[in-house]
Amino acid sequence: MAKKTSPPPQLDRVRDIGIAAHIDAGKTTLTERILYYTGASHKVGEVHDGDAHMDWMEEEQAHGITITTAVTRCPWKDHLVQVVDTPGHVDFTIEVERAMRVLDGAVIVMDSVRGVEPQTETVWRQADRFDIPRLVFANKMDRPGASYERVMETMEKRLGAHPVPVCVPLADGTVLDLVREKAYRFEGDKGENVVEVPIPDAGRDTFDTHRESLLLAVAEEDPELEEAVLEGEAVPPERVLAALRKATLAGRAHPVFGGSALRNWGVQPLLDGVLALLPSPLERPPSLARTPDGEEVLVELDPEGPLVALGFKVQFFDGRRHVFTRVYRGRLQPGDTIKLAGQDRTERVARVFDVDAAKKKRLETAWPGQIVLLAGLRHAGTGDTLCDPEHEVLMERIDAREPVLGLAVEPVSSQDEEKMLEVLHKVCEEDPTLRFHEDEETGQRILSGMGELHLQIVFERVKREFNLELRAGRPNVMTRETIAGPGRADTVLDRTFKVGEDKELRLRARVAARVEPLPRGSGTRLVVEPAVAPEGAALSEAQAQAVKAGAEDALTGGIVEGAPLQDVAVTVEEVELFGEDSSPQALRIAASQAVREAMAAGGGQVLRPIMRIEVVVPDENLGSVLGDLQARGAAITGQESLMGVTNIEGECGLQALLGYTTDLRSLTRGRGQFTMEFDRFDVA
């Protein structure tokens, strides 16, 4: 019996977009308005009331922040907009990374009082990495000190962006549409009625100034338009939008809309901008993939081609494992067998779901360009390519950052030992930035994550979802090691072992190796040079592999604490053989010993996590906060005062920042704000 096939979506009328921002910029509030105005939700959920539709997890409602990426779909003017609401807190940045990997466009939300903030820079870089066209929504324009112009200035200064004004809000809530040369008011209980009004006299100068900036920006895309603009001719809105769309899709322009999501200003014009300026799946360049032989292939959006899809997030709904997946080619139906590219493993798809936050609806078919939820996959994880078993290709994976903070964990009840192992394995499957392992020296089980809040949320989820209480030890900051300077060692191995009662095994080999430090963030590099002293005979493949394996053995940990090594270049310069005594085993031991001795000659250094920090404090508390930061060893890189509040930027070792949020509240009577983001491992 043939499978049912639901009709494919009209991809030219689909927009897959993400909404991203610094924490507390208002992106979930904006998403709630989008859902309400498009009819996807019949009420407006408020983050401060704990009833936001997209913040469906209890921990999100309790903390008032977005923790996990939520996906929903909503109709707008004969189009389907698939919206991904992402977290703003840096501890959950993997959620943004994997969302950006599968999206076609993004809306970056900024606080109009503060402009670009640290996490804004992070999400902007993530969008840059995947060449995501984006719009900017200057939010909170109702607040004292809000400035549309400041948002554009900080975009140019801190992001190297190309802001182009499109919709400019006035203080009374009127929004000026620079493209259509109109003004709008938002009336009704929730601003659902968009009323066209004349451009107010008080806003005429603002309109003229920003309209000129818009026209000059789009004129660069169209020589005929440029001539019309320079001669002062009237320019039809369609011409302006076409040129602005071209620049936006190419990354040469970042249109800026403004309003206040909380006050219901300016959301509908932003939705119109999403349709007019962001790409459909058909307009994105083909994705790059590789065959098992390493040959590059382009993956086109072809519903009749062999399946290519990317699993970008694992989530457990009602205790069952599901995989969020973006389909790039072919179609996917319940019962299909798929292969995990690069792995000798096939799986069967049990169910395909459309997803709306925490709600699921069964689908008969998933088509290219769609983001769906798959059930029944036991092994597929974040970044895995799902493909036709007969046509294997591997897409670019999703990079997960290394954790920087660890806690020793144990169950409150000793009877829950096995349950803890099972539960934490599931949680780590969902979140690739979590690690769970046993410390060989102490026997403790360590759960590592991106920060204190990250681990706190894990503990809360484990208690609520699995009824398991965990006890945690003191935070343990992750470290790395490198070498202080160059070092060289010339090692001769000569050992004799008894094999049985009357037989001996002699291991002899000589290896000379040198090590050199590399710039921060370079990783490790190993070169085994072919020279063999003194007779110059080439190493056999087995001998070369043994030397390489020995050097790699030495690079598993540093010489100070045994922490993972980075930023080290190792070169094996000479290998001397002694006939049959220079077995692969002898070469491996000698190479490992030579590299360890070379690192000891260079001197070991412990690298600790260095965090980029931003502290926002009232001016009257500035002195005490600066003094406290300097006492913690922080390096202040800049500060800026605005309306009685100072932004302090700097960097500091993570160890000194543990518990800092509580201390800052105490120094500022609860008025200070603090954000930090991992920057690098370095000597503290």
XYZ file of C-alpha atoms in Angstrom:
684
model
C 0.000 0.000 0.000
C 1.444 3.376 -1.040
C 2.223 5.898 1.645
C 0.059 8.991 1.955
C 1.814 12.145 0.832
C 0.774 15.553 2.090
C 1.191 18.356 -0.476
C 4.526 20.198 -0.456
C 4.565 23.753 0.910
C 4.914 26.659 -1.520
C 8.511 27.362 -0.592
C 8.513 30.841 -2.088
C 5.906 31.694 0.561
C 7.877 30.235 3.487
C 10.241 32.120 5.796
C 12.384 30.169 8.298
C 13.600 32.821 10.747
C 15.229 32.937 14.144
C 14.791 35.615 16.784
C 17.988 36.232 18.756
C 19.308 38.838 21.170
C 21.161 39.637 24.364
C 19.299 38.529 27.493
C 16.398 40.811 28.456
C 16.271 42.619 25.099
C 12.679 41.426 24.678
C 12.821 38.726 22.005
C 10.330 36.364 23.673
C 7.933 39.291 24.207
C 8.319 40.114 20.497
C 7.661 36.476 19.538
C 4.491 36.438 21.644
C 3.205 39.504 19.723
C 4.059 37.871 16.414
C 2.045 34.776 17.382
C -0.910 36.902 18.495
C -1.051 39.188 15.461
C -0.714 36.277 13.020
C -3.521 34.362 14.728
C -1.240 31.498 15.793
C -2.098 32.292 19.440
C -5.349 33.683 20.826
C -3.784 35.502 23.745
C -0.610 37.422 24.424
C 1.623 35.602 26.892
C 3.862 37.796 29.035
C 7.328 36.769 30.214
C 6.903 38.701 33.492
C 3.665 36.804 34.214
C 5.309 33.444 33.471
C 2.785 32.517 30.780
C 4.729 33.125 27.545
C 3.717 30.546 24.916
C 7.325 30.018 23.780
C 8.782 29.750 27.310
C 7.016 26.454 27.947
C 9.511 24.897 30.380
C 8.795 25.471 34.084
C 12.380 26.663 34.598
C 11.898 29.320 31.888
C 8.718 30.557 33.547
C 10.322 30.597 37.009
C 13.504 32.439 35.938
C 11.823 34.684 33.343
C 14.387 33.766 30.666
C 14.486 31.584 27.563
C 16.547 28.437 28.129
C 15.789 26.194 25.184
C 15.110 26.942 21.532
C 11.373 26.831 20.776
C 9.957 26.397 17.268
C 6.532 27.526 16.082
C 4.732 28.346 12.827
C 2.400 31.225 12.046
C 0.602 32.560 8.940
C 1.037 36.148 7.755
C -0.395 37.576 4.515
C -0.514 34.302 2.549
C 2.930 33.272 3.818
C 4.054 30.769 6.435
C 6.606 32.097 8.907
C 8.446 29.437 10.897
C 9.819 31.160 13.995
C 12.622 29.919 16.241
C 12.877 31.769 19.576
C 16.411 31.377 20.970
C 17.909 32.026 24.433
C 19.759 35.266 25.172
C 21.856 34.095 28.135
C 25.410 33.184 27.156
C 25.253 29.903 29.117
C 22.792 28.603 26.512
C 24.582 29.908 23.415
C 24.667 26.410 21.841
C 20.903 26.816 21.329
C 21.565 29.883 19.152
C 24.450 28.198 17.321
C 22.429 25.199 16.222
C 19.375 27.315 15.345
C 21.466 29.615 13.114
C 22.859 26.525 11.382
C 19.452 25.614 9.933
C 17.728 29.008 9.468
C 17.355 31.145 6.359
C 17.093 34.537 8.077
C 17.147 36.174 11.492
C 15.692 39.076 13.441
C 18.203 40.474 15.934
C 16.443 42.288 18.784
C 18.278 45.127 20.542
C 17.469 47.192 23.612
C 17.193 50.782 22.327
C 18.543 52.170 25.598
C 21.727 50.093 25.564
C 22.256 49.309 21.881
C 24.662 46.464 21.113
C 25.442 44.294 24.190
C 27.929 41.427 24.675
C 25.582 38.598 23.671
C 24.390 40.689 20.696
C 27.972 40.493 19.413
C 27.979 36.719 19.916
C 24.728 36.062 18.033
C 25.838 38.467 15.295
C 29.073 36.485 14.826
C 27.049 33.254 14.747
C 24.823 34.717 12.018
C 27.931 35.918 10.133
C 29.422 32.450 10.261
C 26.432 30.940 8.435
C 25.873 34.001 6.154
C 22.395 34.585 7.565
C 20.613 37.690 6.199
C 19.130 39.611 9.107
C 16.860 42.444 10.162
C 17.238 44.399 13.399
C 14.362 45.343 15.710
C 15.219 48.294 17.978
C 12.989 47.346 20.910
C 11.931 49.177 24.097
C 11.563 52.524 22.331
C 9.013 53.474 25.010
C 11.675 53.653 27.738
C 13.427 56.824 28.940
C 16.796 57.168 27.212
C 15.829 54.986 24.246
C 17.506 56.022 20.997
C 16.976 54.545 17.528
C 20.105 56.374 16.383
C 22.216 54.833 19.175
C 21.232 51.357 18.022
C 22.502 52.144 14.508
C 25.682 53.816 15.814
C 26.595 50.861 18.050
C 25.836 48.447 15.191
C 28.408 50.219 13.017
C 30.948 50.656 15.805
C 30.794 47.265 17.558
C 29.517 44.912 14.858
C 30.895 46.463 11.667
C 27.299 46.245 10.396
C 25.552 48.308 7.703
C 22.357 49.600 9.357
C 19.669 50.995 7.055
C 16.666 52.726 8.688
C 13.257 51.400 7.570
C 10.704 52.003 10.345
C 11.401 54.735 12.922
C 9.244 55.053 16.081
C 8.402 58.402 17.665
C 8.005 58.955 21.403
C 4.183 58.777 21.229
C 4.176 55.318 19.626
C 3.712 56.476 16.023
C 5.943 54.503 13.625
C 7.266 56.173 10.474
C 7.481 53.872 7.436
C 10.344 55.321 5.389
C 9.790 53.012 2.397
C 6.080 53.677 1.856
C 6.295 57.245 3.191
C 3.517 56.628 5.702
C 2.969 56.660 9.461
C 1.114 54.114 11.604
C -0.597 54.024 14.989
C -1.355 50.768 16.792
C -4.783 50.737 18.394
C -6.980 48.205 20.189
C -6.379 46.374 23.461
C -3.202 44.734 22.163
C -2.227 47.033 19.282
C -3.823 44.670 16.776
C -5.360 47.460 14.670
C -2.798 49.184 12.440
C -4.132 52.634 11.552
C -2.501 54.745 8.873
C -2.089 58.390 9.983
C -0.439 61.479 8.465
C 3.238 61.954 9.269
C 3.171 64.215 12.366
C 4.745 67.673 12.055
C 6.906 66.873 15.098
C 8.330 63.869 13.275
C 8.879 65.432 9.863
C 12.588 66.229 10.419
C 13.205 62.709 11.719
C 11.417 61.255 8.703
C 13.324 63.384 6.172
C 16.742 62.646 7.728
C 16.258 58.873 7.879
C 14.476 58.679 4.497
C 17.535 60.252 2.887
C 19.813 57.689 4.604
C 17.586 54.874 3.306
C 17.587 56.170 -0.269
C 21.348 56.689 -0.343
C 21.867 53.122 0.933
C 19.607 51.485 -1.671
C 20.913 53.705 -4.488
C 24.229 51.851 -4.262
C 22.433 48.668 -5.427
C 20.774 50.158 -8.532
C 22.479 52.724 -10.858
C 19.133 53.912 -12.272
C 17.771 54.344 -8.769
C 20.913 56.240 -7.802
C 20.357 58.690 -10.628
C 16.719 59.204 -9.602
C 17.702 59.768 -5.953
C 20.437 62.274 -6.815
C 18.024 64.225 -9.029
C 15.386 64.273 -6.292
C 12.791 62.284 -8.275
C 10.005 60.317 -6.576
C 10.995 56.681 -6.056
C 8.256 53.989 -5.938
C 8.266 51.821 -2.774
C 8.613 48.679 -4.920
C 11.941 49.906 -6.336
C 13.212 50.773 -2.861
C 12.193 47.365 -1.455
C 13.714 45.477 -4.391
C 17.091 47.216 -3.973
C 16.996 46.857 -0.175
C 16.125 43.157 -0.463
C 19.044 42.591 -2.840
C 21.452 44.275 -0.395
C 19.991 42.434 2.619
C 20.287 38.974 1.038
C 23.904 39.750 0.099
C 24.733 40.932 3.643
C 25.487 44.476 2.469
C 22.582 45.996 4.422
C 20.908 45.337 7.760
C 17.460 46.986 7.772
C 16.478 48.474 11.136
C 12.881 48.482 12.359
C 11.855 50.046 15.652
C 9.116 49.838 18.241
C 8.176 48.425 21.609
C 6.998 44.822 21.761
C 5.644 45.326 25.293
C 3.614 48.384 24.216
C 2.561 46.708 20.926
C 4.305 49.248 18.687
C 5.864 48.356 15.354
C 5.516 44.555 15.288
C 3.291 44.291 12.191
C 5.661 46.405 10.021
C 8.488 44.102 11.162
C 6.465 41.070 9.999
C 5.937 42.779 6.638
C 9.699 43.339 6.532
C 10.349 39.624 7.163
C 8.256 38.736 4.094
C 9.665 41.522 1.919
C 13.344 41.404 2.840
C 14.319 37.960 4.172
C 14.814 34.946 1.873
C 12.615 31.939 1.262
C 14.365 28.528 1.372
C 14.555 28.706 -2.447
C 16.658 31.883 -2.307
C 19.365 30.523 -0.034
C 22.511 29.187 -1.701
C 22.743 25.366 -1.929
C 24.254 23.713 1.135
C 27.709 22.193 0.912
C 28.233 18.526 1.742
C 30.912 15.872 1.180
C 30.743 12.316 -0.061
C 32.532 9.530 1.900
C 35.458 10.026 -0.555
C 35.780 13.689 0.466
C 34.330 15.065 -2.770
C 32.335 18.287 -2.336
C 28.712 18.273 -3.539
C 26.014 20.948 -3.532
C 22.687 20.005 -1.944
C 19.835 21.632 -3.879
C 16.258 21.923 -2.546
C 14.932 19.085 -4.694
C 11.931 17.117 -3.332
C 12.624 14.276 -5.781
C 16.332 13.895 -4.922
C 17.816 11.449 -2.389
C 17.235 12.509 1.222
C 19.602 14.918 2.980
C 18.567 16.348 6.370
C 20.365 17.684 9.432
C 19.489 16.791 13.014
C 20.223 19.939 14.983
C 18.755 19.311 18.432
C 17.768 16.360 20.615
C 14.894 16.879 23.045
C 12.946 14.554 25.320
C 9.189 15.209 25.191
C 7.145 13.177 27.699
C 10.203 11.017 28.308
C 10.554 10.089 24.612
C 13.540 11.012 22.491
C 12.887 13.381 19.572
C 15.236 15.015 17.063
C 14.618 18.476 15.578
C 15.537 18.177 11.900
C 15.816 20.494 8.897
C 15.169 18.771 5.564
C 17.420 20.003 2.745
C 16.686 17.529 -0.075
C 14.226 14.748 -0.745
C 11.283 13.999 1.502
C 10.902 12.207 4.803
C 7.967 10.052 5.890
C 7.133 7.812 8.861
C 8.623 4.368 8.301
C 11.555 5.607 6.203
C 14.994 4.114 6.835
C 17.770 6.694 7.059
C 21.547 6.440 7.410
C 23.646 8.511 9.792
C 26.359 9.864 7.497
C 29.908 9.015 8.548
C 28.657 6.225 10.823
C 27.969 2.583 10.087
C 24.431 2.914 11.374
C 20.892 3.089 9.960
C 17.687 4.012 11.777
C 13.963 3.990 11.106
C 11.802 7.099 11.471
C 8.724 6.212 13.518
C 6.853 9.538 13.447
C 7.191 12.961 11.827
C 5.742 15.957 13.679
C 5.043 19.597 13.039
C 5.999 21.441 16.237
C 4.628 24.467 18.063
C 6.691 25.154 21.226
C 5.826 22.059 23.336
C 2.891 20.905 21.156
C 3.232 18.362 18.351
C 1.063 17.524 15.346
C 1.655 14.490 13.129
C 2.765 15.019 9.540
C 2.556 12.558 6.663
C 5.537 14.059 4.826
C 8.395 16.448 5.573
C 9.537 18.417 2.524
C 12.749 20.336 1.760
C 12.874 23.641 3.635
C 10.792 22.359 6.560
C 11.877 22.076 10.201
C 10.228 19.038 11.778
C 10.464 16.796 14.817
C 11.355 13.106 14.325
C 10.536 10.315 16.766
C 12.053 6.850 16.822
C 15.710 7.778 16.248
C 17.778 6.230 19.045
C 21.245 7.367 17.967
C 20.966 10.522 15.802
C 22.277 13.555 17.681
C 23.153 17.217 17.315
C 24.899 17.863 14.007
C 24.271 14.425 12.471
C 23.428 14.248 8.768
C 20.446 11.999 7.999
C 20.609 10.707 4.424
C 19.393 8.116 1.958
C 21.283 4.833 2.697
C 22.186 4.575 -1.012
C 23.439 8.179 -1.336
C 25.618 9.080 1.640
C 26.721 12.697 2.055
C 27.965 14.524 5.138
C 26.985 18.135 5.886
C 28.977 20.526 8.084
C 28.578 19.637 11.742
C 27.537 21.975 14.549
C 30.418 22.971 16.812
C 29.777 22.741 20.552
C 31.842 24.865 22.901
C 33.882 23.194 25.594
C 32.479 23.507 29.146
C 34.330 25.758 31.591
C 32.800 24.913 34.990
C 32.394 21.530 36.667
C 30.585 20.241 39.753
C 31.037 16.940 41.553
C 27.542 15.390 41.694
C 25.924 12.531 43.533
C 22.320 11.496 44.217
C 20.827 12.472 47.585
C 19.720 8.844 47.936
C 22.373 6.194 47.293
C 19.644 3.998 45.766
C 19.406 6.466 42.837
C 22.967 5.874 41.599
C 21.957 4.065 38.398
C 19.046 6.410 37.809
C 21.437 9.387 38.017
C 23.714 7.895 35.342
C 20.767 7.275 33.016
C 19.216 10.726 33.573
C 22.450 12.688 33.120
C 23.218 10.711 29.976
C 19.862 11.886 28.557
C 20.453 15.499 29.595
C 23.917 15.489 27.965
C 22.368 14.080 24.769
C 20.093 17.126 24.622
C 22.853 19.634 25.322
C 26.285 19.100 23.681
C 27.872 21.755 25.934
C 27.285 19.522 28.977
C 29.810 16.814 29.858
C 29.476 14.053 32.436
C 32.471 11.902 33.381
C 34.184 10.172 36.269
C 37.407 11.633 37.634
C 39.904 8.745 37.608
C 41.937 10.158 40.490
C 39.133 10.983 42.942
C 36.374 8.672 41.719
C 33.966 11.621 41.748
C 31.409 12.049 38.991
C 31.749 15.486 37.393
C 29.036 17.380 35.524
C 30.531 20.253 33.499
C 28.751 23.127 31.754
C 29.011 26.702 30.515
C 28.408 28.465 33.834
C 26.631 28.542 37.194
C 23.168 29.260 35.753
C 23.564 26.518 33.149
C 24.259 23.884 35.820
C 21.572 25.281 38.151
C 18.945 24.851 35.420
C 20.098 21.261 34.818
C 19.643 20.461 38.516
C 16.151 21.994 38.511
C 15.131 20.096 35.363
C 16.439 16.781 36.690
C 14.399 17.242 39.869
C 11.187 18.245 38.041
C 11.276 15.925 35.031
C 12.841 12.819 36.568
C 12.078 13.261 40.289
C 15.789 12.946 41.057
C 17.534 15.153 43.599
C 21.255 15.718 43.185
C 23.820 16.972 45.662
C 26.632 19.114 44.261
C 30.149 19.808 45.472
C 32.088 23.047 45.126
C 32.481 24.433 41.601
C 35.611 23.278 39.826
C 36.879 25.528 37.029
C 38.098 23.627 33.954
C 41.742 24.203 32.989
C 43.981 23.614 29.996
C 47.771 23.443 29.746
C 50.410 24.642 27.327
C 54.177 25.191 27.374
C 55.945 28.376 28.405
C 58.654 28.224 25.733
C 60.446 25.985 23.235
C 62.055 22.777 24.433
C 64.015 19.889 22.956
C 64.877 16.394 24.121
C 67.025 13.604 22.692
C 65.902 10.397 24.386
C 67.459 6.950 24.216
C 65.300 4.066 25.354
C 67.147 0.899 26.373
C 65.140 -1.479 28.526
C 65.250 -5.218 28.975
C 62.250 -7.238 30.164
C 62.067 -10.853 31.211
C 59.681 -12.856 29.049
C 59.126 -16.235 30.669
C 61.818 -17.969 32.699
C 64.776 -17.907 30.317
C 63.957 -15.321 27.656
C 64.507 -11.578 27.550
C 62.961 -8.821 25.438
C 65.102 -5.783 24.721
C 63.530 -2.488 23.626
C 65.906 0.053 22.093
C 65.245 3.245 20.148
C 66.388 6.836 20.031
C 63.991 9.730 19.354
C 64.724 13.458 19.225
C 61.733 15.814 19.506
C 61.177 19.524 19.886
C 58.155 21.493 21.084
C 57.181 25.130 20.533
C 54.316 27.234 21.891
C 51.622 28.389 19.450
C 49.321 31.442 19.618
C 46.268 31.073 21.880
C 43.464 29.030 20.403
C 45.651 27.233 17.839
C 45.154 23.718 19.233
C 47.983 21.175 18.910
C 50.051 20.330 15.832
C 52.169 17.209 15.362
C 54.767 16.624 12.623
C 56.747 13.386 12.309
C 59.635 14.155 9.991
C 60.893 11.255 7.866
C 64.600 11.651 8.723
C 66.193 8.691 10.498
C 69.638 8.932 12.079
C 72.328 7.964 11.471
C 72.048 5.702 8.429
C 69.164 7.576 6.792
C 66.920 4.590 6.174
C 63.257 5.461 5.893
C 60.816 4.328 8.541
C 58.363 1.636 7.560
C 54.673 2.554 7.758
C 54.261 0.541 10.987
C 57.294 2.279 12.568
C 56.074 5.760 11.520
C 52.627 5.007 12.951
C 54.236 3.842 16.223
C 56.244 7.068 16.518
C 53.151 9.152 15.827
C 51.083 7.167 18.349
C 53.791 7.659 21.006
C 53.843 11.427 20.452
C 50.027 11.505 20.647
C 50.195 9.545 23.920
C 52.365 12.316 25.368
C 49.884 14.969 24.222
C 46.917 13.554 26.140
C 47.708 15.797 29.130
C 50.049 18.526 30.297
C 52.990 18.131 32.641
C 51.655 20.333 35.468
C 48.123 19.078 36.230
C 47.546 16.588 33.429
C 44.896 18.897 31.925
C 44.201 18.783 28.159
C 46.953 20.407 26.100
C 46.537 23.188 23.598
C 48.641 25.664 21.622
C 51.625 23.312 21.260
C 53.549 22.356 18.105
C 55.469 19.059 18.296
C 58.051 17.947 15.769
C 59.726 14.533 15.894
C 63.080 15.340 14.277
C 65.120 12.141 14.403
C 64.546 8.464 14.974
C 67.427 5.993 15.342
C 66.778 2.294 14.931
C 68.639 -0.620 16.530
C 67.679 -3.558 14.366
C 65.076 -5.935 15.764
C 65.211 -4.249 19.163
C 63.481 -1.167 17.627
C 60.043 -2.739 17.495
C 56.916 -0.573 17.125
C 56.428 -0.916 20.881
C 59.948 0.446 21.547
C 59.426 3.358 19.126
C 56.106 4.270 20.723
C 57.555 4.372 24.234
C 60.659 6.319 23.120
C 58.588 8.898 21.179
C 56.243 9.473 24.106
C 59.170 9.869 26.507
C 60.976 12.298 24.168
C 57.953 14.543 23.746
C 57.246 14.599 27.508
C 60.890 15.505 28.229
C 60.819 18.228 25.552
C 57.685 19.719 27.157
C 59.363 19.595 30.566
C 62.342 21.481 29.076
C 59.964 24.118 27.701
C 58.155 24.448 31.023
C 54.454 23.881 31.637
C 51.793 26.545 32.064
C 48.237 26.179 33.350
C 45.601 28.051 31.328
C 42.370 29.105 32.996
C 39.090 30.324 31.459
C 39.183 34.069 30.817
C 35.735 35.630 30.527
C 34.665 38.790 28.746
C 32.520 40.698 31.203
C 30.106 43.594 31.126
C 28.847 45.154 34.364
C 26.117 47.798 34.395
C 26.038 49.876 37.598
C 24.496 53.117 38.852
C 27.082 55.916 38.851
C 26.944 56.267 42.645
C 28.194 52.671 43.037
C 30.868 52.865 40.321
C 33.867 53.303 42.650
C 33.066 50.363 44.917
C 32.284 48.061 41.948
C 35.513 49.000 40.129
C 37.517 48.413 43.305
C 35.913 45.010 43.786
C 36.608 44.006 40.172
C 40.263 45.044 40.425
C 40.576 43.027 43.645
C 39.390 40.006 41.638
C 42.158 40.584 39.080
C 39.867 41.930 36.355
C 41.350 43.988 33.524
C 39.025 46.880 32.658
C 39.026 47.530 28.910
C 36.442 50.307 28.708
C 33.598 52.115 30.396
C 30.825 54.377 29.200
C 28.358 56.473 31.212
C 24.827 57.168 30.038
C 21.912 58.641 31.990
C 23.303 57.901 35.452
C 24.398 54.366 34.591
C 27.895 53.140 33.647
C 28.742 50.157 31.427
C 32.029 48.561 32.489
C 33.715 46.202 30.021
C 36.673 43.992 30.812
C 37.994 40.490 31.222
C 38.581 38.348 34.269
C 39.397 34.769 35.248
C 36.297 32.644 35.820
C 37.474 31.424 39.232
C 37.299 34.965 40.626
C 33.776 35.465 39.239
C 32.075 32.537 40.958
C 29.215 33.973 43.004
C 29.873 37.484 41.649
C 26.210 38.148 40.804
C 25.288 37.935 44.507
C 28.180 40.224 45.505
C 27.219 42.762 42.824
C 23.639 42.890 44.092
C 24.952 43.603 47.546
C 27.279 46.393 46.310
C 24.528 48.085 44.262
C 21.453 47.298 46.375
C 20.141 44.987 43.673
C 20.453 47.514 40.832
C 23.607 46.185 39.120
C 23.567 43.815 36.132
C 26.296 41.401 35.116
C 26.942 39.272 32.022
C 29.983 37.225 31.097
C 31.026 35.211 28.077
C 33.885 32.760 27.665
C 36.681 34.346 25.634
C 39.716 32.051 25.785
C 41.918 29.867 27.944
C 44.948 31.868 29.032
C 47.422 32.379 31.853
C 45.377 34.106 34.571
